[in-house]
CSV table of C-alpha atoms and ligand atoms in Angstrom, one decimal:
chain,number,residue,atom,x,y,z
A,1,UNK,CA,-11.3,-17.0,-0.9
A,2,UNK,CA,-11.2,-20.1,1.3
A,3,UNK,CA,-8.9,-23.2,1.5
A,4,UNK,CA,-9.3,-27.0,2.8
A,5,UNK,CA,-6.4,-26.8,5.1
A,6,UNK,CA,-6.8,-30.6,5.8
A,7,UNK,CA,-5.9,-30.8,2.2
A,8,UNK,CA,-3.2,-28.6,1.3
A,9,UNK,CA,-1.3,-29.4,4.7
A,10,UNK,CA,0.0,-25.8,5.8
A,11,UNK,CA,3.2,-25.8,8.0
A,12,UNK,CA,3.1,-26.7,11.4
A,13,UNK,CA,5.2,-23.5,12.5
A,14,UNK,CA,6.0,-20.2,10.5
A,15,UNK,CA,9.8,-21.0,11.6
A,16,UNK,CA,9.7,-24.3,8.7
A,17,UNK,CA,10.0,-21.3,5.8
A,18,UNK,CA,13.3,-20.6,6.9
A,19,UNK,CA,14.2,-23.8,5.2
A,20,UNK,CA,13.6,-21.7,2.0
A,21,UNK,CA,16.5,-19.5,2.6
A,22,UNK,CA,18.6,-22.2,1.7
A,23,UNK,CA,17.2,-22.6,-1.7
A,24,UNK,CA,17.5,-19.3,-3.1
A,25,UNK,CA,18.6,-20.3,-6.4
A,26,UNK,CA,14.9,-21.6,-6.8
A,27,UNK,CA,13.1,-18.6,-8.0
A,28,UNK,CA,9.9,-19.8,-6.1
A,29,UNK,CA,12.3,-19.8,-3.2
A,30,UNK,CA,13.7,-16.6,-3.5
A,31,UNK,CA,10.4,-14.9,-4.2
A,32,UNK,CA,9.1,-13.1,-1.1
A,33,UNK,CA,5.7,-14.2,-2.3
A,34,UNK,CA,5.9,-17.8,-3.4
A,35,UNK,CA,8.3,-18.6,-0.5
A,36,UNK,CA,5.1,-18.7,1.5
A,37,UNK,CA,3.4,-21.1,-1.1
A,38,UNK,CA,2.0,-23.1,1.5
A,39,UNK,CA,-0.2,-20.3,2.8
A,40,UNK,CA,-1.8,-19.4,-0.7
A,41,UNK,CA,-1.7,-22.6,-2.4
A,42,UNK,CA,-4.5,-21.6,-5.2
A,43,UNK,CA,-2.1,-23.5,-7.9
A,44,UNK,CA,0.8,-26.2,-7.6
A,45,UNK,CA,4.1,-24.5,-7.0
A,46,UNK,CA,5.3,-25.6,-10.5
A,47,UNK,CA,2.8,-23.0,-12.1
A,48,UNK,CA,3.7,-19.9,-10.4
A,49,UNK,CA,5.0,-16.6,-11.9
A,50,UNK,CA,7.6,-14.7,-10.4
A,51,UNK,CA,9.8,-11.9,-11.6
A,52,UNK,CA,11.8,-11.9,-8.1
A,53,UNK,CA,9.0,-9.9,-6.1
A,54,UNK,CA,8.9,-9.6,-2.2
A,55,UNK,CA,12.9,-9.0,-1.5
A,56,UNK,CA,11.7,-6.1,1.1
A,57,UNK,CA,12.8,-5.2,4.2
A,58,UNK,CA,11.5,-4.3,7.7
A,59,UNK,CA,13.9,-2.2,9.7
A,60,UNK,CA,13.5,-0.4,12.7
A,61,UNK,CA,13.6,3.4,12.5
A,62,UNK,CA,14.6,5.0,15.9
A,63,UNK,CA,14.5,8.4,14.1
A,64,UNK,CA,11.0,8.2,12.8
A,65,UNK,CA,9.8,6.3,15.9
A,66,UNK,CA,10.9,9.5,18.0
A,67,UNK,CA,8.8,11.4,15.3
A,68,UNK,CA,5.9,9.3,16.1
A,69,UNK,CA,6.0,9.8,19.8
A,70,UNK,CA,7.0,6.4,20.6
A,71,UNK,CA,8.9,6.4,23.9
A,72,UNK,CA,10.0,2.5,25.1
A,73,UNK,CA,8.7,1.0,22.0
A,74,UNK,CA,9.8,0.4,18.7
A,75,UNK,CA,8.6,1.4,15.3
A,76,UNK,CA,9.4,-0.3,12.1
A,77,UNK,CA,9.2,0.5,8.6
A,78,UNK,CA,8.1,-2.4,6.0
A,79,UNK,CA,9.8,-1.0,2.8
A,80,UNK,CA,7.5,-2.2,0.2
A,81,UNK,CA,9.0,0.0,-2.1
A,82,UNK,CA,12.0,-2.2,-2.9
A,83,UNK,CA,9.8,-4.4,-5.1
A,84,UNK,CA,10.8,-4.6,-8.8
A,85,UNK,CA,8.1,-2.1,-9.9
A,86,UNK,CA,8.9,0.3,-6.6
A,87,UNK,CA,5.7,-0.6,-4.7
A,88,UNK,CA,3.7,-3.3,-2.7
A,89,UNK,CA,1.5,-4.0,-6.0
A,90,UNK,CA,4.2,-6.6,-7.1
A,91,UNK,CA,3.1,-8.8,-4.2
A,92,UNK,CA,-0.5,-9.1,-5.5
A,93,UNK,CA,0.6,-8.9,-9.3
A,94,UNK,CA,2.6,-12.2,-8.9
A,95,UNK,CA,-0.5,-13.9,-7.8
A,96,UNK,CA,-2.9,-12.4,-10.4
A,97,UNK,CA,-0.7,-13.5,-13.2
A,98,UNK,CA,-0.6,-16.8,-12.0
A,99,UNK,CA,-4.1,-17.2,-11.9
A,100,UNK,CA,-4.5,-15.3,-14.9
A,101,UNK,CA,-1.9,-17.7,-17.2
A,102,UNK,CA,-3.6,-20.7,-15.2
A,103,UNK,CA,-7.0,-19.5,-17.1
A,104,UNK,CA,-5.5,-19.0,-20.3
A,105,UNK,CA,-5.9,-15.1,-20.5
A,106,UNK,CA,-4.0,-13.1,-23.2
A,107,UNK,CA,-4.7,-9.5,-22.1
A,108,UNK,CA,-4.9,-7.9,-18.6
A,109,UNK,CA,-6.1,-4.6,-17.9
A,110,UNK,CA,-6.4,-2.2,-14.7
A,111,UNK,CA,-7.5,1.4,-13.6
A,112,UNK,CA,-5.2,2.7,-11.7
A,113,UNK,CA,-3.4,5.7,-9.6
A,114,UNK,CA,-0.2,4.6,-11.2
A,115,UNK,CA,1.3,1.6,-9.3
A,116,UNK,CA,-1.2,-1.1,-10.3
A,117,UNK,CA,-0.2,0.0,-13.8
A,118,UNK,CA,3.5,0.4,-13.4
A,119,UNK,CA,3.3,-3.2,-11.9
A,120,UNK,CA,0.9,-4.9,-14.5
A,121,UNK,CA,3.2,-3.3,-17.4
A,122,UNK,CA,6.3,-4.7,-15.6
A,123,UNK,CA,4.9,-8.2,-15.3
A,124,UNK,CA,3.8,-8.0,-19.1
A,125,UNK,CA,7.3,-6.6,-20.2
A,126,UNK,CA,9.3,-9.1,-18.1
A,127,UNK,CA,7.3,-12.2,-18.6
A,128,UNK,CA,5.8,-11.9,-22.1
A,129,UNK,CA,2.5,-13.8,-20.8
A,130,UNK,CA,0.1,-11.2,-21.6
A,131,UNK,CA,-0.7,-7.6,-23.0
A,132,UNK,CA,-1.5,-5.2,-20.8
A,133,UNK,CA,-4.1,-2.5,-20.8
A,134,UNK,CA,-4.0,0.3,-18.4
A,135,UNK,CA,-6.6,3.0,-17.4
A,136,UNK,CA,-5.7,6.1,-15.8
A,137,UNK,CA,-7.2,9.2,-14.5
A,138,UNK,CA,-6.3,12.5,-16.6
A,139,UNK,CA,-3.8,14.5,-14.9
A,140,UNK,CA,-4.2,12.2,-11.7
A,141,UNK,CA,-0.7,10.2,-12.0
A,142,UNK,CA,2.7,11.3,-10.8
A,143,UNK,CA,5.4,11.1,-13.6
A,144,UNK,CA,7.3,8.6,-12.1
A,145,UNK,CA,4.7,5.9,-12.3
A,146,UNK,CA,3.5,7.3,-15.7
A,147,UNK,CA,7.1,6.8,-16.9
A,148,UNK,CA,7.0,3.4,-16.0
A,149,UNK,CA,3.8,2.1,-17.8
A,150,UNK,CA,4.8,3.9,-20.8
A,151,UNK,CA,8.2,2.7,-20.8
A,152,UNK,CA,7.4,-0.9,-20.2
A,153,UNK,CA,5.1,-0.6,-23.4
A,154,UNK,CA,1.6,-1.2,-21.9
A,155,UNK,CA,-1.3,0.3,-23.5
A,156,UNK,CA,-2.2,3.5,-21.9
A,157,UNK,CA,-5.6,4.9,-22.1
A,158,UNK,CA,-6.1,8.2,-20.2
A,159,UNK,CA,-9.8,8.8,-19.3
A,160,UNK,CA,-11.1,12.3,-19.0
A,161,UNK,CA,-12.2,11.7,-15.3
A,162,UNK,CA,-10.3,10.6,-11.8
A,163,UNK,CA,-9.7,6.9,-10.6
A,164,UNK,CA,-13.3,6.3,-9.4
A,165,UNK,CA,-14.3,7.0,-13.3
A,166,UNK,CA,-11.6,4.9,-14.4
A,167,UNK,CA,-12.3,2.0,-12.3
A,168,UNK,CA,-15.9,1.9,-13.0
A,169,UNK,CA,-14.9,1.9,-16.8
A,170,UNK,CA,-12.3,-0.8,-16.8
A,171,UNK,CA,-15.0,-3.3,-15.3
A,172,UNK,CA,-17.3,-2.5,-18.1
A,173,UNK,CA,-14.5,-2.9,-21.0
A,174,UNK,CA,-12.9,-6.1,-19.6
A,175,UNK,CA,-16.5,-7.8,-19.3
A,176,UNK,CA,-17.1,-6.5,-22.9
A,177,UNK,CA,-13.8,-7.7,-24.4
A,178,UNK,CA,-13.3,-10.7,-22.1
A,179,UNK,CA,-10.1,-8.9,-20.7
A,180,UNK,CA,-8.6,-10.5,-17.1
A,181,UNK,CA,-9.0,-7.8,-14.6
A,182,UNK,CA,-6.2,-7.5,-12.3
A,183,UNK,CA,-7.2,-4.7,-9.9
A,184,UNK,CA,-7.8,-5.8,-6.3
A,185,UNK,CA,-11.4,-6.7,-6.7
A,186,UNK,CA,-9.6,-9.8,-8.1
A,187,UNK,CA,-9.1,-12.0,-5.2
A,188,UNK,CA,-6.1,-13.6,-6.2
A,189,UNK,CA,-4.1,-10.0,-5.9
A,190,UNK,CA,-5.0,-10.1,-2.3
A,191,UNK,CA,-3.8,-13.7,-1.6
A,192,UNK,CA,-0.4,-12.4,-3.2
A,193,UNK,CA,-0.7,-9.3,-0.7
A,194,UNK,CA,-1.1,-11.5,2.4
A,195,UNK,CA,2.6,-12.2,2.1
A,196,UNK,CA,3.5,-8.8,3.0
A,197,UNK,CA,2.6,-9.5,6.7
A,198,UNK,CA,4.4,-13.1,6.2
A,199,UNK,CA,7.5,-11.1,5.8
A,200,UNK,CA,6.7,-8.5,8.7
A,201,UNK,CA,6.5,-11.6,10.9
A,202,UNK,CA,9.7,-13.3,9.5
A,203,UNK,CA,11.5,-9.8,10.5
A,204,UNK,CA,10.4,-10.1,13.9
A,205,UNK,CA,11.1,-13.6,14.3
A,206,UNK,CA,7.7,-14.6,14.0
A,207,UNK,CA,6.3,-12.7,16.8
A,208,UNK,CA,3.2,-10.5,15.9
A,209,UNK,CA,3.8,-6.6,16.5
A,210,UNK,CA,1.3,-4.7,18.5
A,211,UNK,CA,0.2,-2.6,15.7
A,212,UNK,CA,-0.1,-2.8,11.8
A,213,UNK,CA,-0.6,0.8,10.2
A,214,UNK,CA,-1.2,0.9,6.6
A,215,UNK,CA,-2.4,3.6,4.2
A,216,UNK,CA,-6.0,3.0,3.0
A,217,UNK,CA,-6.8,3.7,-0.8
A,218,UNK,CA,-9.1,0.6,-2.5
A,219,UNK,CA,-8.6,-1.1,0.7
A,220,UNK,CA,-6.8,-4.2,-0.6
A,221,UNK,CA,-4.1,-4.4,1.7
A,222,UNK,CA,-6.0,-3.9,4.7
A,223,UNK,CA,-8.5,-6.6,3.5
A,224,UNK,CA,-5.5,-9.1,2.7
A,225,UNK,CA,-3.5,-8.3,6.1
A,226,UNK,CA,-6.9,-9.1,8.1
A,227,UNK,CA,-7.1,-12.2,6.1
A,228,UNK,CA,-3.7,-13.4,6.2
A,229,UNK,CA,-3.7,-12.9,10.3
A,230,UNK,CA,-7.3,-14.5,10.5
A,231,UNK,CA,-6.0,-17.7,8.8
A,232,UNK,CA,-2.7,-17.9,10.7
A,233,UNK,CA,-4.7,-17.5,14.0
A,234,UNK,CA,-6.8,-20.2,12.9
A,235,UNK,CA,-4.1,-22.5,12.1
A,236,UNK,CA,-2.5,-22.0,15.4
A,237,UNK,CA,0.5,-20.5,13.8
A,238,UNK,CA,0.5,-17.0,15.7
A,239,UNK,CA,-0.5,-16.5,19.4
A,240,UNK,CA,-2.3,-13.1,18.9
A,241,UNK,CA,-3.4,-10.9,16.1
A,242,UNK,CA,-2.0,-7.4,15.9
A,243,UNK,CA,-4.2,-4.4,15.9
A,244,UNK,CA,-4.8,-2.8,12.4
A,245,UNK,CA,-4.9,1.0,11.7
A,246,UNK,CA,-5.8,2.1,8.3
A,247,UNK,CA,-5.2,5.5,7.2
A,248,UNK,CA,-7.1,7.6,4.9
A,249,UNK,CA,-6.0,11.1,3.3
A,250,UNK,CA,-8.5,13.7,4.6
A,251,UNK,CA,-9.3,14.4,0.8
A,252,UNK,CA,-10.4,10.8,0.2
A,253,UNK,CA,-11.7,9.5,3.3
A,254,UNK,CA,-14.7,7.2,2.6
A,255,UNK,CA,-13.6,4.5,5.3
A,256,UNK,CA,-12.8,7.1,7.9
A,257,UNK,CA,-16.5,8.8,7.3
A,258,UNK,CA,-18.1,5.4,7.2
A,259,UNK,CA,-16.3,3.6,9.9
A,260,UNK,CA,-15.3,6.0,12.3
A,261,UNK,CA,-18.1,8.7,11.9
A,262,UNK,CA,-21.1,6.9,10.9
A,263,UNK,CA,-20.1,3.7,12.7
A,264,UNK,CA,-20.5,1.2,9.6
A,265,UNK,CA,-19.4,-2.3,10.8
A,266,UNK,CA,-18.8,-5.9,9.0
A,267,UNK,CA,-21.9,-7.3,11.2
A,268,UNK,CA,-21.3,-10.7,10.6
A,269,UNK,CA,-21.4,-10.4,6.9
A,270,UNK,CA,-24.3,-8.2,6.8
A,271,UNK,CA,-22.8,-4.5,6.7
A,272,UNK,CA,-25.2,-2.0,6.0
A,273,UNK,CA,-24.4,-1.5,2.3
A,274,UNK,CA,-27.6,0.5,1.4
A,275,UNK,CA,-25.8,3.4,4.0
A,276,UNK,CA,-22.7,3.2,1.6
A,277,UNK,CA,-24.8,3.7,-1.4
A,278,UNK,CA,-26.6,6.6,0.1
A,279,UNK,CA,-22.9,8.1,1.3
A,280,UNK,CA,-21.9,7.8,-2.4
A,281,UNK,CA,-25.0,9.5,-3.6
A,282,UNK,CA,-24.2,12.3,-1.2
A,283,UNK,CA,-20.5,12.7,-2.9
A,284,UNK,CA,-22.5,13.0,-6.3
A,285,UNK,CA,-25.0,15.2,-4.9
A,286,UNK,CA,-22.6,17.6,-3.8
A,287,UNK,CA,-19.9,17.2,-6.5
A,288,UNK,CA,-17.2,15.9,-4.2
A,289,UNK,CA,-14.4,14.4,-5.9
A,290,UNK,CA,-11.4,12.7,-4.0
A,291,UNK,CA,-8.6,15.2,-3.7
A,292,UNK,CA,-5.2,14.8,-2.2
A,293,UNK,CA,-1.5,15.1,-2.6
A,294,UNK,CA,-1.3,11.4,-1.8
A,295,UNK,CA,-2.3,10.9,-5.5
A,296,UNK,CA,-2.1,7.0,-4.9
A,297,UNK,CA,-4.9,7.1,-2.4
A,298,UNK,CA,-7.1,9.6,-4.1
A,299,UNK,CA,-10.0,7.4,-4.1
A,300,UNK,CA,-13.6,7.7,-3.2
A,301,UNK,CA,-15.0,4.7,-3.7
A,302,UNK,CA,-12.8,1.6,-2.7
A,303,UNK,CA,-13.7,-1.6,-4.3
A,304,UNK,CA,-12.4,-3.4,-1.2
A,305,UNK,CA,-14.8,-1.7,1.4
A,306,UNK,CA,-16.6,-4.4,2.8
A,307,UNK,CA,-13.6,-6.9,3.0
A,308,UNK,CA,-11.7,-4.2,4.7
A,309,UNK,CA,-14.8,-4.0,7.4
A,310,UNK,CA,-14.1,-7.8,7.9
A,311,UNK,CA,-10.6,-7.2,8.4
A,312,UNK,CA,-11.3,-4.2,11.0
A,313,UNK,CA,-13.4,-6.6,12.5
A,314,UNK,CA,-10.6,-9.5,13.2
A,315,UNK,CA,-8.0,-7.2,13.9
A,316,UNK,CA,-9.8,-4.9,16.2
A,317,UNK,CA,-9.2,-2.1,14.0
A,318,UNK,CA,-9.3,1.7,14.0
A,319,UNK,CA,-9.5,4.1,10.9
A,320,UNK,CA,-8.1,7.5,11.0
A,321,UNK,CA,-7.8,10.7,8.5
A,322,UNK,CA,-4.6,12.7,7.9
A,323,UNK,CA,-4.1,16.1,6.5
A,324,UNK,CA,-1.8,17.0,3.6
A,325,UNK,CA,0.6,18.9,6.1
A,326,UNK,CA,0.5,15.7,8.3
A,327,UNK,CA,1.4,13.4,5.2
A,328,UNK,CA,3.9,15.5,3.8
A,329,UNK,CA,6.0,16.3,7.3
A,330,UNK,CA,5.6,12.6,7.9
A,331,UNK,CA,7.1,11.8,4.5
A,332,UNK,CA,10.1,14.1,5.2
A,333,UNK,CA,10.8,12.6,8.5
A,334,UNK,CA,10.5,9.2,6.9
A,335,UNK,CA,13.2,10.3,4.1
A,336,UNK,CA,15.6,12.0,6.9
A,337,UNK,CA,15.4,8.9,9.0
A,338,UNK,CA,14.9,5.8,6.7
A,339,UNK,CA,14.6,5.0,2.6
A,340,UNK,CA,11.9,7.4,2.1
A,341,UNK,CA,8.8,6.5,0.4
A,342,UNK,CA,6.0,8.3,-1.7
A,343,UNK,CA,3.2,10.6,-0.1
A,344,UNK,CA,0.6,8.1,0.2
A,345,UNK,CA,2.9,5.7,2.4
A,346,UNK,CA,3.6,8.4,4.4
A,347,UNK,CA,0.1,8.4,5.6
A,348,UNK,CA,0.9,5.3,7.6
A,349,UNK,CA,3.4,7.2,9.7
A,350,UNK,CA,1.4,10.3,10.0
A,351,UNK,CA,-1.7,8.3,11.3
A,352,UNK,CA,0.6,6.3,14.0
A,353,UNK,CA,1.6,9.7,15.4
A,354,UNK,CA,-2.1,10.9,15.7
A,355,UNK,CA,-3.0,7.5,17.2
A,356,UNK,CA,-0.3,7.4,19.6
A,357,UNK,CA,-0.7,11.3,20.8
A,358,UNK,CA,-4.3,10.0,21.1
A,359,UNK,CA,-3.1,7.1,23.6
A,360,UNK,CA,-4.6,4.7,21.2
A,361,UNK,CA,-1.4,3.4,20.2
A,362,UNK,CA,0.7,2.8,23.6
A,363,UNK,CA,3.9,4.5,23.7
A,364,UNK,CA,5.4,1.3,24.4
A,365,UNK,CA,3.9,-0.7,22.0
A,366,UNK,CA,5.7,-2.2,18.8
A,367,UNK,CA,4.0,-0.7,15.7
A,368,UNK,CA,4.9,-1.6,12.0
A,369,UNK,CA,4.0,1.1,9.6
A,370,UNK,CA,3.7,-0.1,5.8
A,371,UNK,CA,5.7,2.0,3.4
A,372,UNK,CA,3.7,1.3,0.3
A,373,UNK,CA,5.5,2.5,-2.7
A,374,UNK,CA,9.3,4.0,-3.2
A,375,UNK,CA,10.3,7.6,-2.7
A,376,UNK,CA,11.3,8.3,-6.5
A,377,UNK,CA,7.6,7.7,-7.6
A,378,UNK,CA,6.4,11.2,-6.9
A,379,UNK,CA,9.5,13.6,-7.2
A,380,UNK,CA,7.3,16.4,-7.8
A,381,UNK,CA,5.7,16.3,-4.3
A,382,UNK,CA,9.2,16.0,-2.8
A,383,UNK,CA,11.0,18.6,-4.2
A,384,UNK,CA,7.8,21.1,-3.7
A,385,UNK,CA,8.2,20.3,-0.1
A,386,UNK,CA,11.9,20.8,0.1
A,387,UNK,CA,13.1,23.3,-2.2
A,388,UNK,CA,10.4,26.1,-3.1
A,389,UNK,CA,8.9,28.9,-1.0
A,390,UNK,CA,5.2,28.8,0.0
A,391,UNK,CA,4.2,30.7,-3.2
A,392,UNK,CA,6.0,28.2,-5.6
A,393,UNK,CA,4.9,25.6,-3.4
A,394,UNK,CA,1.2,26.5,-4.2
A,395,UNK,CA,2.1,27.0,-7.9
A,396,UNK,CA,3.2,23.3,-8.4
A,397,UNK,CA,1.0,21.5,-5.8
A,398,UNK,CA,-1.9,23.9,-5.3
A,399,UNK,CA,-2.2,25.6,-1.7
A,400,UNK,CA,-3.9,22.5,0.0
A,401,UNK,CA,-3.7,23.7,3.5
A,402,UNK,CA,0.1,23.3,3.7
A,403,UNK,CA,1.4,26.0,5.4
A,404,UNK,CA,4.7,25.4,6.4
A,405,UNK,CA,7.4,22.9,5.3
A,406,UNK,CA,8.1,21.9,9.0
A,407,UNK,CA,11.2,19.7,7.9
A,408,UNK,CA,12.3,21.4,4.5
A,409,UNK,CA,15.8,20.8,3.5
A,410,UNK,CA,16.1,23.8,0.9
A,411,UNK,CA,18.7,23.9,-1.8
A,412,UNK,CA,21.1,27.0,-1.4
A,413,UNK,CA,21.7,28.9,-4.6
A,414,UNK,CA,25.1,30.4,-5.0
A,415,UNK,CA,27.1,31.8,-7.5
A,416,UNK,CA,29.6,29.8,-9.4
A,417,UNK,CA,32.6,31.1,-7.4
A,418,UNK,CA,35.0,29.1,-5.0
A,419,UNK,CA,34.8,31.7,-2.3
A,420,UNK,CA,31.0,32.0,-2.4
A,421,UNK,CA,30.4,28.0,-2.3
A,422,UNK,CA,33.0,27.5,0.5
A,423,UNK,CA,31.4,30.5,2.5
A,424,UNK,CA,28.0,28.9,2.0
A,425,UNK,CA,29.1,25.4,2.9
A,426,UNK,CA,30.6,26.8,6.3
A,427,UNK,CA,27.7,28.8,7.2
A,428,UNK,CA,24.9,25.9,6.7
A,429,UNK,CA,27.2,22.9,7.9
B,501,F0G,N1,0.0,3.3,-1.2
B,501,F0G,C1,0.3,3.4,-2.6
B,501,F0G,C2,2.0,3.8,-2.9
B,501,F0G,C3,-0.7,2.7,-3.4
B,501,F0G,O1,-0.4,2.8,-4.6
B,501,F0G,C4,-1.7,2.2,-3.2
B,501,F0G,C5,-2.8,2.3,-4.1
B,501,F0G,C6,-2.3,2.4,-1.8
B,501,F0G,C7,-1.2,2.8,-0.9
B,501,F0G,C8,-3.4,2.1,-1.4
B,501,F0G,O2,-3.4,0.4,-1.0
B,501,F0G,O3,-5.5,0.3,-2.2
B,501,F0G,O4,-4.6,-1.5,-0.8
B,501,F0G,O5,-5.8,0.5,0.2
B,501,F0G,N2,-2.8,1.9,-5.2
B,501,F0G,C9,-3.6,1.6,-6.4
B,501,F0G,C10,-3.0,1.9,-7.9
B,501,F0G,C11,-5.2,2.0,-6.2
B,501,F0G,O6,-3.9,2.0,-8.6
B,501,F0G,O7,-1.9,2.0,-8.2
B,501,F0G,P1,-4.8,0.0,-0.9
């Protein structure tokens, strides 16, 4: 999607957006998405849909910074879990709902690993503009997310299969029944998700960081971030474009495999897409399915792969994969030194740590890790890591190569006896 900037008149400086802070009584100025309307002007401001998304924070975390190995530098965490449905998806959903209403849709559908569906269900429940239909893989969605879809009243279709199966199906069904599709194949979703970067810049007083590090699943965020920076640079609103690191879970590493190992590139819009098809054929032939504790990014066929390649070129990007152990350890460090996050989000911190150890990210750099989802989205993973022994962990989550919970904070079992309780507290504190 491209704008004719001569017609829509963008701001002369990003600092102009600060004027909106004085008009926070207006929902369109309060929204962390629509406050930046001039940079996603695909409908008039009077027609936007908002439920108060984007009130998120970008904060420095010295503790997590130390864990990643930054020395003189600064590590910031962008908490997208603070959105109304608890994940970054609300940024894109506000934009997709705005477009869906503009075209008169009465039903909206998505396939989801849980967060898109929670967001869609919430926007349906609050706005009453549309009926939500969501497709999820069986046994593939964390309870926090499933409970949201059910509670908000969306029609929930559980498919025998995983996210990649559900994604393929929802495309067919939406076409057949004329239902508006809100997965991130929808370009309006990405317009909304650009604003995550605008808020990062806002928090850093409009100075771009050296690095943005983001988990990669369906690759909507990374694509949206690349588009945001490319537009800002073209408009002369930022002095340089930060570098982008996209982090896959090792058990769902299509982007890592294709970009980092096999050298797939955007190539001026002529990426070698037959090579992608050949890779998918290999996956099918070997019966390889995405498999990671970071269920949000358990995806082998990312729908935005091509757009992400462009973002990686725009932002001189790199891709890494992180193990289950690295994800869970990083997640515990985010919990101990920040507001917490779900496993997929912690891939960003684990990836930053890897890149700093390699010397790709400098120890003095300014780095922003995007925490895409709230800590409470997946309590099973958190509790399994902290309070169980190895055998119990394996029983709950499967062994997954996690050998030790390096930062476990185990609950202490005591009898309901005053002396024993006091002794235990003295012993452990
Ligand atoms: N982090 C979280 C918490 C997510 O829910 C997702 C995607 C991602 C990262 C990956 O982002 O797709 O832009 O690369 N969740 C989707 C869903 C697939 O259905 O909720 P991406």
